[in-house]
mmCIF file with all atom_site columns, C-alpha atoms in Angstrom:
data_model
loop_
_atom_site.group_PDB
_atom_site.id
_atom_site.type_symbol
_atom_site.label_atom_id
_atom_site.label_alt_id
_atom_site.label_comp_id
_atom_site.label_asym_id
_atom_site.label_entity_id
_atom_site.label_seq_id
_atom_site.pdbx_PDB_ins_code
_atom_site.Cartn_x
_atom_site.Cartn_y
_atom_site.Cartn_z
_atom_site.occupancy
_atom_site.B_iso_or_equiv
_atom_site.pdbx_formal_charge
_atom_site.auth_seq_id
_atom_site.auth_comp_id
_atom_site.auth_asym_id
_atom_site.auth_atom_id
_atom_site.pdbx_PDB_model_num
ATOM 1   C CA . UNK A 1 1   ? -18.915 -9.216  -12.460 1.00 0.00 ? 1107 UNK A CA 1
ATOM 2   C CA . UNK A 1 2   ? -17.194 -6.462  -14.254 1.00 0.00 ? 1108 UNK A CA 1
ATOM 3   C CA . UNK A 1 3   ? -13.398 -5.671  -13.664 1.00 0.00 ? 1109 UNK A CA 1
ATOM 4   C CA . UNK A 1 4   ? -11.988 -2.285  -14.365 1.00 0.00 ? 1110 UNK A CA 1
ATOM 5   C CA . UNK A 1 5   ? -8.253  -1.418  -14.799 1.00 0.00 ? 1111 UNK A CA 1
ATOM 6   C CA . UNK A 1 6   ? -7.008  2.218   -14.882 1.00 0.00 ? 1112 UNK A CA 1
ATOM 7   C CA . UNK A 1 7   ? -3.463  2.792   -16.641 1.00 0.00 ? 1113 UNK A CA 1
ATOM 8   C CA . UNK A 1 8   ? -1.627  5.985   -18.005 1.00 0.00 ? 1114 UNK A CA 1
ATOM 9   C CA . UNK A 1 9   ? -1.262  7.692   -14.844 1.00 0.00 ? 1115 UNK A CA 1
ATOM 10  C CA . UNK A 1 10  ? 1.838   10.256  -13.888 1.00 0.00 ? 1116 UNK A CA 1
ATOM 11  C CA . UNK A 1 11  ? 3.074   13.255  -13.646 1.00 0.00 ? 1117 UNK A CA 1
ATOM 12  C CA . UNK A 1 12  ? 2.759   16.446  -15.865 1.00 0.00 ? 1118 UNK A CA 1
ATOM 13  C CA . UNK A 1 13  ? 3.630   19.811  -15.896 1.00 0.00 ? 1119 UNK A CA 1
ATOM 14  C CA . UNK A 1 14  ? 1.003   22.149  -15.617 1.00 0.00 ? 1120 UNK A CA 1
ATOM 15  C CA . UNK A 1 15  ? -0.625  22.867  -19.285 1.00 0.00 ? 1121 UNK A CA 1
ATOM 16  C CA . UNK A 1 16  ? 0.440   19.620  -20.111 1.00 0.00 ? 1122 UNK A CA 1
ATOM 17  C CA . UNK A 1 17  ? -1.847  16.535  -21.347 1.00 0.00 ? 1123 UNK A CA 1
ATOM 18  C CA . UNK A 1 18  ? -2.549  13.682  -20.145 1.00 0.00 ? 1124 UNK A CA 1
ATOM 19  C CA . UNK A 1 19  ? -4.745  10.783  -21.500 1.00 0.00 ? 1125 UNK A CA 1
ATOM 20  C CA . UNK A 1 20  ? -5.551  7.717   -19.047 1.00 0.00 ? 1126 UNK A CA 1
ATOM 21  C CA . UNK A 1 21  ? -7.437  4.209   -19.622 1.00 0.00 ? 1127 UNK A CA 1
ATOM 22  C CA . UNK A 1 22  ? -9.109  2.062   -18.574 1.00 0.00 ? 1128 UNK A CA 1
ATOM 23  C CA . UNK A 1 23  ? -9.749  -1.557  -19.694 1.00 0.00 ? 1129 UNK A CA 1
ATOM 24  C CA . UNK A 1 24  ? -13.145 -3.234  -18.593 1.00 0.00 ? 1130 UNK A CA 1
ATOM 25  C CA . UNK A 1 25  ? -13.217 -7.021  -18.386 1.00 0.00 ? 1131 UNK A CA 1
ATOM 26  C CA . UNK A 1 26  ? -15.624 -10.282 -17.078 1.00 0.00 ? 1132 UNK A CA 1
ATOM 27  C CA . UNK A 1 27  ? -18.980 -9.746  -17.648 1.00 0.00 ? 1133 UNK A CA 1
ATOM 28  C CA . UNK A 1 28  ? -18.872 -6.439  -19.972 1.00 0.00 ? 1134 UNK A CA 1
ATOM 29  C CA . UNK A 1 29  ? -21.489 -4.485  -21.904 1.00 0.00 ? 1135 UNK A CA 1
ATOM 30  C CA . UNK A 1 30  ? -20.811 -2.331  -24.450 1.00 0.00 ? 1136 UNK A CA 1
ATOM 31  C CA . UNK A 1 31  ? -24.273 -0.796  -24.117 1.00 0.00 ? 1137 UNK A CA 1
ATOM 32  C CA . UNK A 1 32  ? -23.803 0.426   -20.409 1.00 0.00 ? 1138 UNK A CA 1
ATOM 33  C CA . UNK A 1 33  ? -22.240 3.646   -18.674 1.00 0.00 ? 1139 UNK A CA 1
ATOM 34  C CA . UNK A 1 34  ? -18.965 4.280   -17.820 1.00 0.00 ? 1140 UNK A CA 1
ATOM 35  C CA . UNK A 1 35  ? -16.677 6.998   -16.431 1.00 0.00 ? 1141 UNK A CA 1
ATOM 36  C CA . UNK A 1 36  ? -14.359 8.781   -14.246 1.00 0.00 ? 1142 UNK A CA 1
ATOM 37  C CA . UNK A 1 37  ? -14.505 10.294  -10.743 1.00 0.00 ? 1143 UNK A CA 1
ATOM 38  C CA . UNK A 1 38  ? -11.562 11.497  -9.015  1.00 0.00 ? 1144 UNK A CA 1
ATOM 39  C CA . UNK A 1 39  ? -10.704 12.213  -5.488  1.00 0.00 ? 1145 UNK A CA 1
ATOM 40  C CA . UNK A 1 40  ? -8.094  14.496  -4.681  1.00 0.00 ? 1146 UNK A CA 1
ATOM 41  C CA . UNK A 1 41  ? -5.970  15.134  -0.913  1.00 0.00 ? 1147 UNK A CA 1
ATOM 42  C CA . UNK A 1 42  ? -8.685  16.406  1.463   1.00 0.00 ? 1148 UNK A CA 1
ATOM 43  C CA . UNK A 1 43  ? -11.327 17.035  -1.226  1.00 0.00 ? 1149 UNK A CA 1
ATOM 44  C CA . UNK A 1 44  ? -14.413 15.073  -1.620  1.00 0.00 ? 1150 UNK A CA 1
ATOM 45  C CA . UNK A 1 45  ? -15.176 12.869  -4.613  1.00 0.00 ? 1151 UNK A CA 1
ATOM 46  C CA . UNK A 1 46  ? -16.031 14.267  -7.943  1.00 0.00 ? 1152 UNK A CA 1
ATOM 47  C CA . UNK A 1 47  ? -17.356 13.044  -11.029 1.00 0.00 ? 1153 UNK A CA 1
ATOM 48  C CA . UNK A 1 48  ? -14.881 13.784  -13.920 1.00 0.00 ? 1154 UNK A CA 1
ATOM 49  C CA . UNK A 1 49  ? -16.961 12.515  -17.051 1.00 0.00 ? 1155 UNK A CA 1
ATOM 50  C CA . UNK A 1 50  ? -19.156 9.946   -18.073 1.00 0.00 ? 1156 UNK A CA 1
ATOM 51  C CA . UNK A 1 51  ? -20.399 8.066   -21.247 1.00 0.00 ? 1157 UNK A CA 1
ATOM 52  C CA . UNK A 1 52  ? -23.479 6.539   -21.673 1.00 0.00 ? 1158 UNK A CA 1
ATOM 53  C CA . UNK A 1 53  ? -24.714 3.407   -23.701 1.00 0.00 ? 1159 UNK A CA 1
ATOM 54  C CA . UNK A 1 54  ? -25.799 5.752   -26.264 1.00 0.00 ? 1160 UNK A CA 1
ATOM 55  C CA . UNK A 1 55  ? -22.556 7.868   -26.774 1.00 0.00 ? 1161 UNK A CA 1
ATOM 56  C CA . UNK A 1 56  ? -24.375 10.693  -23.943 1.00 0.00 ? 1162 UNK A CA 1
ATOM 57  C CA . UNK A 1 57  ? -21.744 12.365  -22.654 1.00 0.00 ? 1163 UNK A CA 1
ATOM 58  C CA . UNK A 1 58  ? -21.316 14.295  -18.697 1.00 0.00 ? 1164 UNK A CA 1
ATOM 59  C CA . UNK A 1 59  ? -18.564 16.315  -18.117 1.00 0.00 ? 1165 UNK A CA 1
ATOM 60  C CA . UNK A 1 60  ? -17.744 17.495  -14.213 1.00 0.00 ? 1166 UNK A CA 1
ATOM 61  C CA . UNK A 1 61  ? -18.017 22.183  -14.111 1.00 0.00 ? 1167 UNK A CA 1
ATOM 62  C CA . UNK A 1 62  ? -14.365 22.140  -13.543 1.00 0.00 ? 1168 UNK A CA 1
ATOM 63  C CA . UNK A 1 63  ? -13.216 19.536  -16.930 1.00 0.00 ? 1169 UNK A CA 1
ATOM 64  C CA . UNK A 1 64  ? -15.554 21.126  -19.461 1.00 0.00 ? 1170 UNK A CA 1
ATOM 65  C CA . UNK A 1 65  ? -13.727 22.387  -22.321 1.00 0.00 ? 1171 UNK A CA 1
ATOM 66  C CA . UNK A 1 66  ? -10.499 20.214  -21.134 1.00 0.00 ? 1172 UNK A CA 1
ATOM 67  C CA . UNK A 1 67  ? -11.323 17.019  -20.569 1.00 0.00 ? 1173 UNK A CA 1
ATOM 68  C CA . UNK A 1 68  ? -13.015 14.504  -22.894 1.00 0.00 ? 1174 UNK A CA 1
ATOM 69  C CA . UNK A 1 69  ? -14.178 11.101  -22.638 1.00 0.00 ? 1175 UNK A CA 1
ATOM 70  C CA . UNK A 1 70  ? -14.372 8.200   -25.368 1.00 0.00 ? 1176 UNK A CA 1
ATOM 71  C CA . UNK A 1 71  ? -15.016 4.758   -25.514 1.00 0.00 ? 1177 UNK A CA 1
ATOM 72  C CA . UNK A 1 72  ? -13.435 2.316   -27.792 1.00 0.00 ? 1178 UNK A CA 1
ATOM 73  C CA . UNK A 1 73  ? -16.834 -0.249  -26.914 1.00 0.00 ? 1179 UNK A CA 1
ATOM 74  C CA . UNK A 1 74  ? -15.678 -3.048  -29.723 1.00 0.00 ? 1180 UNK A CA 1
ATOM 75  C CA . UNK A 1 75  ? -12.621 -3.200  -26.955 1.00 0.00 ? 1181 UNK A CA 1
ATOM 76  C CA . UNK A 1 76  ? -13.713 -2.446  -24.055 1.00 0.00 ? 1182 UNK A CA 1
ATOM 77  C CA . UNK A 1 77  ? -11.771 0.421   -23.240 1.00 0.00 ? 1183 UNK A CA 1
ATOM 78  C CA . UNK A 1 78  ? -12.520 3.712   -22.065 1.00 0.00 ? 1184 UNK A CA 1
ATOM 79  C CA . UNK A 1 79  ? -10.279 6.949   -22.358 1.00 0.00 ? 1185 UNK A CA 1
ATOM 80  C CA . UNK A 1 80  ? -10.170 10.323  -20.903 1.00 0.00 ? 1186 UNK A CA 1
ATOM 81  C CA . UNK A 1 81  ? -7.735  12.701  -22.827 1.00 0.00 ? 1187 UNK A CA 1
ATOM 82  C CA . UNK A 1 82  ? -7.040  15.869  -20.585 1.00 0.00 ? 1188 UNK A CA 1
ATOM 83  C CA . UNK A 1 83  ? -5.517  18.829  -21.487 1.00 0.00 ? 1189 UNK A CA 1
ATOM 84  C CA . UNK A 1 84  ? -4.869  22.314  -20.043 1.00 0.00 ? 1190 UNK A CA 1
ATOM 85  C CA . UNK A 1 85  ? -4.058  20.666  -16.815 1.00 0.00 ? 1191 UNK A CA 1
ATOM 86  C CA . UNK A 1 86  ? -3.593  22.047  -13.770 1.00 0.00 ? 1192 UNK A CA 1
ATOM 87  C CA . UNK A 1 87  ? -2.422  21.636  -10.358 1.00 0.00 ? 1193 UNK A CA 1
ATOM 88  C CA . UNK A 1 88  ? -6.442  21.472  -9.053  1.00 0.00 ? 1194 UNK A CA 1
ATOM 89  C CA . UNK A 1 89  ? -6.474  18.542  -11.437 1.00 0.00 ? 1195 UNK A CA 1
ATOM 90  C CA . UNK A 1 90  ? -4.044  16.441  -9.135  1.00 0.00 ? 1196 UNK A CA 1
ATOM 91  C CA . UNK A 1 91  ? -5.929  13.628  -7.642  1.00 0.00 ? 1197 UNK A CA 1
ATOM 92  C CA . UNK A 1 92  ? -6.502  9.706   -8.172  1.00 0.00 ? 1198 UNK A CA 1
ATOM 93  C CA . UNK A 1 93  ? -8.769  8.992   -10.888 1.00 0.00 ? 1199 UNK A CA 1
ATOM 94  C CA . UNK A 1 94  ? -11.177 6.128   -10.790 1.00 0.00 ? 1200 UNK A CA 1
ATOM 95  C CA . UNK A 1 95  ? -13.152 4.109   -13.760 1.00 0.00 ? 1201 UNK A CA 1
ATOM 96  C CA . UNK A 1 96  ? -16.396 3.229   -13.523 1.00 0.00 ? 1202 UNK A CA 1
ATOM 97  C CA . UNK A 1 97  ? -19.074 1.531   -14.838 1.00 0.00 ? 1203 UNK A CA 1
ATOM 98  C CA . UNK A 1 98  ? -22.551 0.114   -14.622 1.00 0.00 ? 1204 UNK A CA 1
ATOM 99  C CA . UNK A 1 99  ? -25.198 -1.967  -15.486 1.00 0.00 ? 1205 UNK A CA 1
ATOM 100 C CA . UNK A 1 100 ? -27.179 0.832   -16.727 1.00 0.00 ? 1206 UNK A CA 1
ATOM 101 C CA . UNK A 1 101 ? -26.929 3.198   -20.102 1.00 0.00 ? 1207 UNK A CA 1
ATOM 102 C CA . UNK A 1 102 ? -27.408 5.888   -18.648 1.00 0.00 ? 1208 UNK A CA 1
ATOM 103 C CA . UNK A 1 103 ? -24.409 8.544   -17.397 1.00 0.00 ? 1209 UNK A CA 1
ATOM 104 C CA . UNK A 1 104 ? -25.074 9.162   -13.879 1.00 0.00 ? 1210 UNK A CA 1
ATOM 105 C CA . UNK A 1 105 ? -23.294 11.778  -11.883 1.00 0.00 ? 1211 UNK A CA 1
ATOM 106 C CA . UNK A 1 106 ? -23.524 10.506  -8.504  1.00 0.00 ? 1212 UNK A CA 1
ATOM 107 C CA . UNK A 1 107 ? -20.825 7.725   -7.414  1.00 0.00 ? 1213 UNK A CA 1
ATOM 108 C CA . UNK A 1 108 ? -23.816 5.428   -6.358  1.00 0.00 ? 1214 UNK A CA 1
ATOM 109 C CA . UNK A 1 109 ? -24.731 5.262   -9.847  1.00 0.00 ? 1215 UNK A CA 1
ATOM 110 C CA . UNK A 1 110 ? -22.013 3.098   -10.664 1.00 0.00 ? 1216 UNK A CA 1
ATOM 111 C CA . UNK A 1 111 ? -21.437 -0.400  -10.019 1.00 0.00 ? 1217 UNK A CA 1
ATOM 112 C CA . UNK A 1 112 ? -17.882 -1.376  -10.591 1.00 0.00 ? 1218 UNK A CA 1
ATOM 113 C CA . UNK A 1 113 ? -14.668 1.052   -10.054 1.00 0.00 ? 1219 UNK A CA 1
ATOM 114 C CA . UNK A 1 114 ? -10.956 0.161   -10.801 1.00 0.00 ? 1220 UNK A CA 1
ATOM 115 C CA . UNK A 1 115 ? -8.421  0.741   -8.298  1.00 0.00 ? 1221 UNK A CA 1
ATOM 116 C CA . UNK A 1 116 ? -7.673  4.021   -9.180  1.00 0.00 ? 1222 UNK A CA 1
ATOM 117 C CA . UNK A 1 117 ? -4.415  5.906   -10.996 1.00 0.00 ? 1223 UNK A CA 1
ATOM 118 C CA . UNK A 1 118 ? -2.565  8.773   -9.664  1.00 0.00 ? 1224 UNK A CA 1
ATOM 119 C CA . UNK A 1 119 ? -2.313  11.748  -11.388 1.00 0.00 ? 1225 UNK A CA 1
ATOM 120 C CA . UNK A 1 120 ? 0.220   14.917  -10.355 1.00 0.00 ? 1226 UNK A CA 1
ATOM 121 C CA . UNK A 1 121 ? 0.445   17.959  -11.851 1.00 0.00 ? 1227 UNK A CA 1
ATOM 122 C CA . UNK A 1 122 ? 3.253   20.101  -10.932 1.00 0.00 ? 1228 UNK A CA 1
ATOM 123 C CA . UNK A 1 123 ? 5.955   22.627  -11.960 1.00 0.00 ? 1229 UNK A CA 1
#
């Protein structure tokens, strides 16, 4: 089993950066997919970005240009860094992985999430 821990969560202005991680532990593999999907208040679940075993990256419509996604695989740790943000961007941001390499986009794709970190962006 994998277990996934989400931390630099808060609240920013809008414009204002943010960068969150996450910190995989148990059984890991640096070789396999991670990401982040977020869910914000009434909305459905979204895929954010993703990383694959192979450095392939997928970035959610609404992130490209703003967000982006790194891994740090010697410790285990993935990052988003987010910038430009806005108030659409509000919403609790999960990490995921699994067993795969591949980045999927769907939230089946992934095995393992973290408990999620709240994110606000407001005036």
């Amino acid at each position: 089993q994998v277990q996934l821990a989400e931390s630099g969560g808060g609240w920013v202005q809008p414009g204002g950066s943010l960068r969150l991680s996450c910190t995989a532990s148990g059984r890991t593999d640096s070789n396999s997919a991670m990401g982040w999907f977020r869910q914000a208040p009434g909305a459905r679940r979204e895929l954010v970005a993703a990383i694959g075993g192979t450095g392939l990256t997928h970035y959610g419509d609404s992130v490209k240009g703003r967000f982006t996604i790194s891994r740090d695989s010697a410790k285990n740790i993935l990052y988003l860094q987010m910038n430009s943000l806005t108030a659409d961007d509000t919403a609790v941001y999960y990490c995921v992985g699994r067993r795969g390499r591949y980045p999927g986009v769907r939230s089946d794709d992934y095995d393992y999430w973290g408990q999620g970190t709240q994110v606000t962006i407001s005036s």
